[in-house]
Amino acid sequence: MIKFIDKPNLPEGRVASVICGQIPCECELFFKENGIEILNFEPNNHIDIAVSTHADMCALHFGGNKVAVDKNQTNLIHELELRGFDVVKTIEPIAGEYPEDVKLNVALFGKNAVGAFSYSDKVVLDRITEFNQYTVKQGYTKCSILPVNEKALITDDVSVFKTLKNAFDILLIEKGDIVLGHHEYGFIGGASAKISKNEIYFFGDIRLHRNSDEILAFLEKHHCKAVYPKNIQLTDVGGIVSLTEYI
């Protein structure tokens, strides 16, 4: 049986369907073999090409059947509505340079909302009034945060760490060792995703990251294990927007 994920980015069972962009073939095969359906979307040619196929730039799941989507993603909106989702469209299309491209790039995990909310679309602000809100300077917030559970996360952004360190158990890791197009480095949140209560999937071999020992120890501390394809570079793919789970 399949149900909507109640707490955004914190599935209880194995994830059943996700919004996801372009990912390495090894990762796509893993998803297919584990019954994780991928809902695709159109590349956004109005933002930086390096993030034009990133799910965390085009959609945001609030929990249950509520999802916000870039208003230009008409095919994705239609597909979600057919599946019973209550879809709200952004007021304006997601287009332009930073910070115009981060209207949906908010980190929601459980009842927590972390973001540079001055950049967020109004449809986001209207739907997170009951979340515990934490304002940070980093507009690429979802890209920069890997939620482990409702009280623990990993980040590679110093400003996020400083803002949240008294509210959560946080592991701060170094930037680097994550590929992102023509950029110097990618972000940990975009290179990973929680695919069940006790599993974190990495889009590449986490053992190749300079802080792999600390990351794996932190996950073990919080009763999670790392799942990853071996011997391929860790890549920022924009993570996933998880929607439904098996129960």
Coordinates of C-alpha atoms in Angstrom, one line a residue:
M1 CA 0.0 0.0 0.0
I2 CA 1.2 3.5 -0.8
K3 CA 0.4 6.8 1.0
F4 CA 1.4 10.4 1.0
I5 CA 4.4 11.2 3.1
D6 CA 3.1 13.1 6.1
K7 CA 6.3 14.9 7.2
P8 CA 8.2 16.5 4.3
N9 CA 11.6 14.9 3.6
L10 CA 11.1 12.4 6.5
P11 CA 9.5 9.3 5.2
E12 CA 8.6 6.5 7.6
G13 CA 8.6 3.7 5.0
R14 CA 10.5 3.3 1.8
V15 CA 9.8 6.1 -0.6
A16 CA 7.5 5.2 -3.4
S17 CA 7.4 8.2 -5.7
V18 CA 9.7 11.3 -6.1
I19 CA 10.2 14.3 -8.3
C20 CA 13.7 14.0 -9.6
G21 CA 15.9 15.5 -12.4
Q22 CA 18.8 14.0 -14.2
I23 CA 20.8 11.5 -12.1
P24 CA 23.6 9.1 -12.8
C25 CA 22.4 5.9 -14.5
E26 CA 23.6 3.8 -11.5
C27 CA 21.3 5.9 -9.3
E28 CA 18.4 5.6 -11.7
L29 CA 18.8 1.8 -11.8
F30 CA 18.8 1.7 -8.0
F31 CA 15.5 3.6 -7.9
K32 CA 13.9 1.4 -10.5
E33 CA 15.0 -1.8 -8.7
N34 CA 13.7 -0.6 -5.4
G35 CA 10.3 0.4 -6.7
I36 CA 10.9 4.2 -6.5
E37 CA 9.0 5.9 -9.3
I38 CA 10.6 9.1 -10.7
L39 CA 8.3 11.9 -11.9
N40 CA 10.3 14.0 -14.4
F41 CA 9.9 17.6 -15.3
E42 CA 11.1 20.0 -18.0
P43 CA 14.5 21.6 -17.7
N44 CA 14.2 25.2 -16.7
N45 CA 16.0 27.2 -19.4
H46 CA 15.5 30.5 -17.5
I47 CA 17.9 29.7 -14.7
D48 CA 21.6 28.7 -14.4
I49 CA 22.0 25.6 -16.6
A50 CA 23.8 23.8 -13.7
V51 CA 20.6 23.7 -11.7
S52 CA 18.1 23.7 -14.5
T53 CA 17.2 20.1 -13.9
H54 CA 17.2 20.2 -10.1
A55 CA 14.0 19.1 -8.4
D56 CA 14.7 21.4 -5.4
M57 CA 14.5 24.4 -7.7
C58 CA 11.1 23.5 -9.1
A59 CA 8.9 21.9 -6.4
L60 CA 8.4 21.8 -2.7
H61 CA 6.4 19.3 -0.7
F62 CA 4.7 20.5 2.4
G63 CA 3.5 17.1 3.6
G64 CA 0.4 15.1 2.8
N65 CA -0.9 15.8 -0.7
K66 CA 0.2 19.5 -0.7
V67 CA 2.9 20.6 -3.2
A68 CA 4.1 23.9 -4.6
V69 CA 5.4 23.8 -8.2
D70 CA 6.9 26.4 -10.6
K71 CA 3.9 27.6 -12.5
N72 CA 5.8 27.0 -15.8
Q73 CA 6.0 23.2 -15.1
T74 CA 2.6 22.5 -16.6
N75 CA 3.2 18.8 -17.4
L76 CA 4.4 18.1 -13.9
I77 CA 1.5 20.0 -12.4
H78 CA -0.9 18.0 -14.5
E79 CA 0.7 14.7 -13.5
L80 CA 0.6 15.6 -9.8
E81 CA -3.0 16.6 -10.0
L82 CA -3.9 13.3 -11.6
R83 CA -2.3 11.5 -8.6
G84 CA -4.4 13.4 -6.2
F85 CA -2.1 16.2 -5.1
D86 CA -3.3 19.6 -4.1
V87 CA -0.9 21.7 -6.3
V88 CA -0.3 25.4 -5.8
K89 CA 1.6 27.3 -8.5
T90 CA 4.2 29.9 -7.8
I91 CA 3.0 33.5 -8.2
E92 CA 5.7 34.1 -10.8
P93 CA 7.7 31.7 -12.9
I94 CA 11.1 30.7 -11.5
A95 CA 13.5 32.6 -13.7
G96 CA 16.6 34.7 -13.5
E97 CA 19.8 34.8 -11.5
Y98 CA 20.1 34.3 -7.7
P99 CA 18.1 35.0 -5.7
E100 CA 15.2 35.0 -8.2
D101 CA 15.7 31.3 -8.7
V102 CA 15.3 30.1 -5.1
K103 CA 11.6 30.8 -4.6
L104 CA 11.0 27.2 -3.7
N105 CA 14.4 26.3 -2.3
V106 CA 13.3 25.9 1.4
A107 CA 14.3 23.1 3.6
L108 CA 11.2 21.5 5.2
F109 CA 11.7 18.5 7.5
G110 CA 9.0 17.4 9.9
K111 CA 7.5 20.6 11.2
N112 CA 10.7 22.7 10.7
A113 CA 11.1 25.2 7.9
V114 CA 14.6 26.7 7.2
G115 CA 15.0 29.3 4.5
A116 CA 16.0 32.7 3.4
F117 CA 12.3 33.6 3.4
S118 CA 12.6 37.1 1.9
Y119 CA 13.3 35.3 -1.3
S120 CA 10.5 32.7 -1.0
D121 CA 7.4 32.7 -3.1
K122 CA 4.2 33.9 -1.4
V123 CA 2.6 30.4 -1.8
V124 CA 5.4 29.0 0.4
L125 CA 5.0 31.7 3.1
D126 CA 1.3 31.1 3.2
R127 CA 1.7 27.4 3.8
I128 CA 4.4 27.3 6.4
T129 CA 2.7 29.4 9.1
E130 CA 2.4 26.4 11.4
F131 CA 6.0 25.3 10.9
N132 CA 8.8 26.2 13.2
Q133 CA 10.6 28.8 11.1
Y134 CA 14.3 29.4 11.1
T135 CA 15.6 32.2 8.9
V136 CA 19.1 31.9 7.3
K137 CA 21.1 33.9 4.9
Q138 CA 21.8 31.1 2.4
G139 CA 19.1 31.2 -0.3
Y140 CA 20.0 27.7 -1.6
T141 CA 18.8 26.4 1.7
K142 CA 17.4 23.0 0.6
C143 CA 20.6 22.4 -1.4
S144 CA 22.7 23.0 1.7
I145 CA 20.9 20.8 4.2
L146 CA 20.6 17.1 4.5
P147 CA 17.8 16.3 7.1
V148 CA 18.6 13.2 9.0
N149 CA 15.6 13.4 11.3
E150 CA 13.4 16.1 12.8
K151 CA 16.2 17.1 15.2
A152 CA 19.4 16.4 13.3
L153 CA 20.9 17.5 10.0
I154 CA 24.1 17.8 8.0
T155 CA 25.1 21.0 6.3
D156 CA 28.1 22.4 4.4
D157 CA 27.1 26.0 5.0
V158 CA 28.8 27.8 7.9
S159 CA 26.0 30.4 8.2
V160 CA 23.3 27.7 8.4
F161 CA 25.3 25.9 11.0
K162 CA 25.7 29.1 13.1
T163 CA 22.0 29.9 12.9
L164 CA 20.8 26.4 13.7
K165 CA 23.4 24.9 16.1
N166 CA 21.5 25.7 19.2
A167 CA 18.2 24.2 17.9
F168 CA 19.5 21.0 16.2
D169 CA 22.2 18.4 16.4
I170 CA 24.2 19.5 13.3
L171 CA 27.3 18.1 11.6
L172 CA 29.1 20.8 9.7
I173 CA 31.2 19.4 6.8
E174 CA 33.6 21.1 4.4
K175 CA 32.7 22.3 1.0
G176 CA 34.1 20.3 -1.9
D177 CA 34.2 16.8 -3.3
I178 CA 30.7 17.2 -4.8
V179 CA 30.3 17.9 -8.5
L180 CA 27.9 20.6 -9.8
G181 CA 28.3 21.5 -13.5
H182 CA 30.6 24.4 -14.1
H183 CA 30.7 25.4 -10.5
E184 CA 33.6 24.9 -8.1
Y185 CA 31.5 22.5 -6.0
G186 CA 28.0 21.3 -5.3
F187 CA 26.0 21.0 -2.0
I188 CA 25.4 18.1 0.3
G189 CA 21.6 18.5 0.3
G190 CA 21.5 18.3 -3.5
A191 CA 23.7 15.2 -3.5
S192 CA 21.6 13.2 -1.1
A193 CA 18.0 12.3 0.0
K194 CA 16.3 10.4 2.8
I195 CA 14.6 7.3 1.1
S196 CA 13.3 5.7 4.3
K197 CA 13.3 6.2 8.0
N198 CA 16.7 4.7 8.4
E199 CA 18.3 5.2 5.0
I200 CA 20.1 8.1 3.3
Y201 CA 20.8 7.8 -0.4
F202 CA 23.8 9.5 -1.8
F203 CA 24.1 10.3 -5.5
G204 CA 27.7 9.0 -5.6
D205 CA 30.2 7.3 -3.4
I206 CA 30.1 9.1 0.0
R207 CA 33.4 7.4 0.9
L208 CA 35.1 9.7 -1.6
H209 CA 34.1 12.8 0.4
R210 CA 36.8 14.2 2.6
N211 CA 34.5 14.1 5.6
S212 CA 33.1 10.7 4.9
D213 CA 34.1 9.2 8.3
E214 CA 32.3 12.0 10.2
I215 CA 29.3 11.8 7.9
L216 CA 28.9 8.0 8.3
A217 CA 29.5 8.2 12.1
F218 CA 26.8 10.9 12.4
L219 CA 24.3 8.8 10.5
E220 CA 25.1 5.8 12.7
K221 CA 24.6 8.0 15.7
H222 CA 21.1 8.7 14.5
H223 CA 20.3 5.2 13.4
C224 CA 20.6 5.8 9.7
K225 CA 22.7 4.0 7.1
A226 CA 24.2 5.4 3.9
V227 CA 23.2 3.8 0.6
Y228 CA 25.2 4.8 -2.5
P229 CA 26.7 3.6 -5.8
K230 CA 30.3 2.7 -5.5
N231 CA 33.2 4.4 -7.1
I232 CA 31.4 7.3 -8.8
Q233 CA 31.8 10.9 -8.0
L234 CA 29.3 12.4 -5.5
T235 CA 27.1 14.7 -7.6
D236 CA 24.7 17.5 -6.7
V237 CA 21.6 16.5 -8.7
G238 CA 19.2 18.7 -6.8
G239 CA 18.1 15.9 -4.5
I240 CA 14.6 14.6 -4.7
V241 CA 11.2 15.9 -3.7
S242 CA 9.8 12.8 -2.0
L243 CA 6.0 12.4 -2.3
T244 CA 4.7 9.0 -1.4
E245 CA 5.9 6.0 0.6
Y246 CA 5.2 2.3 1.0
I247 CA 3.5 1.2 4.3

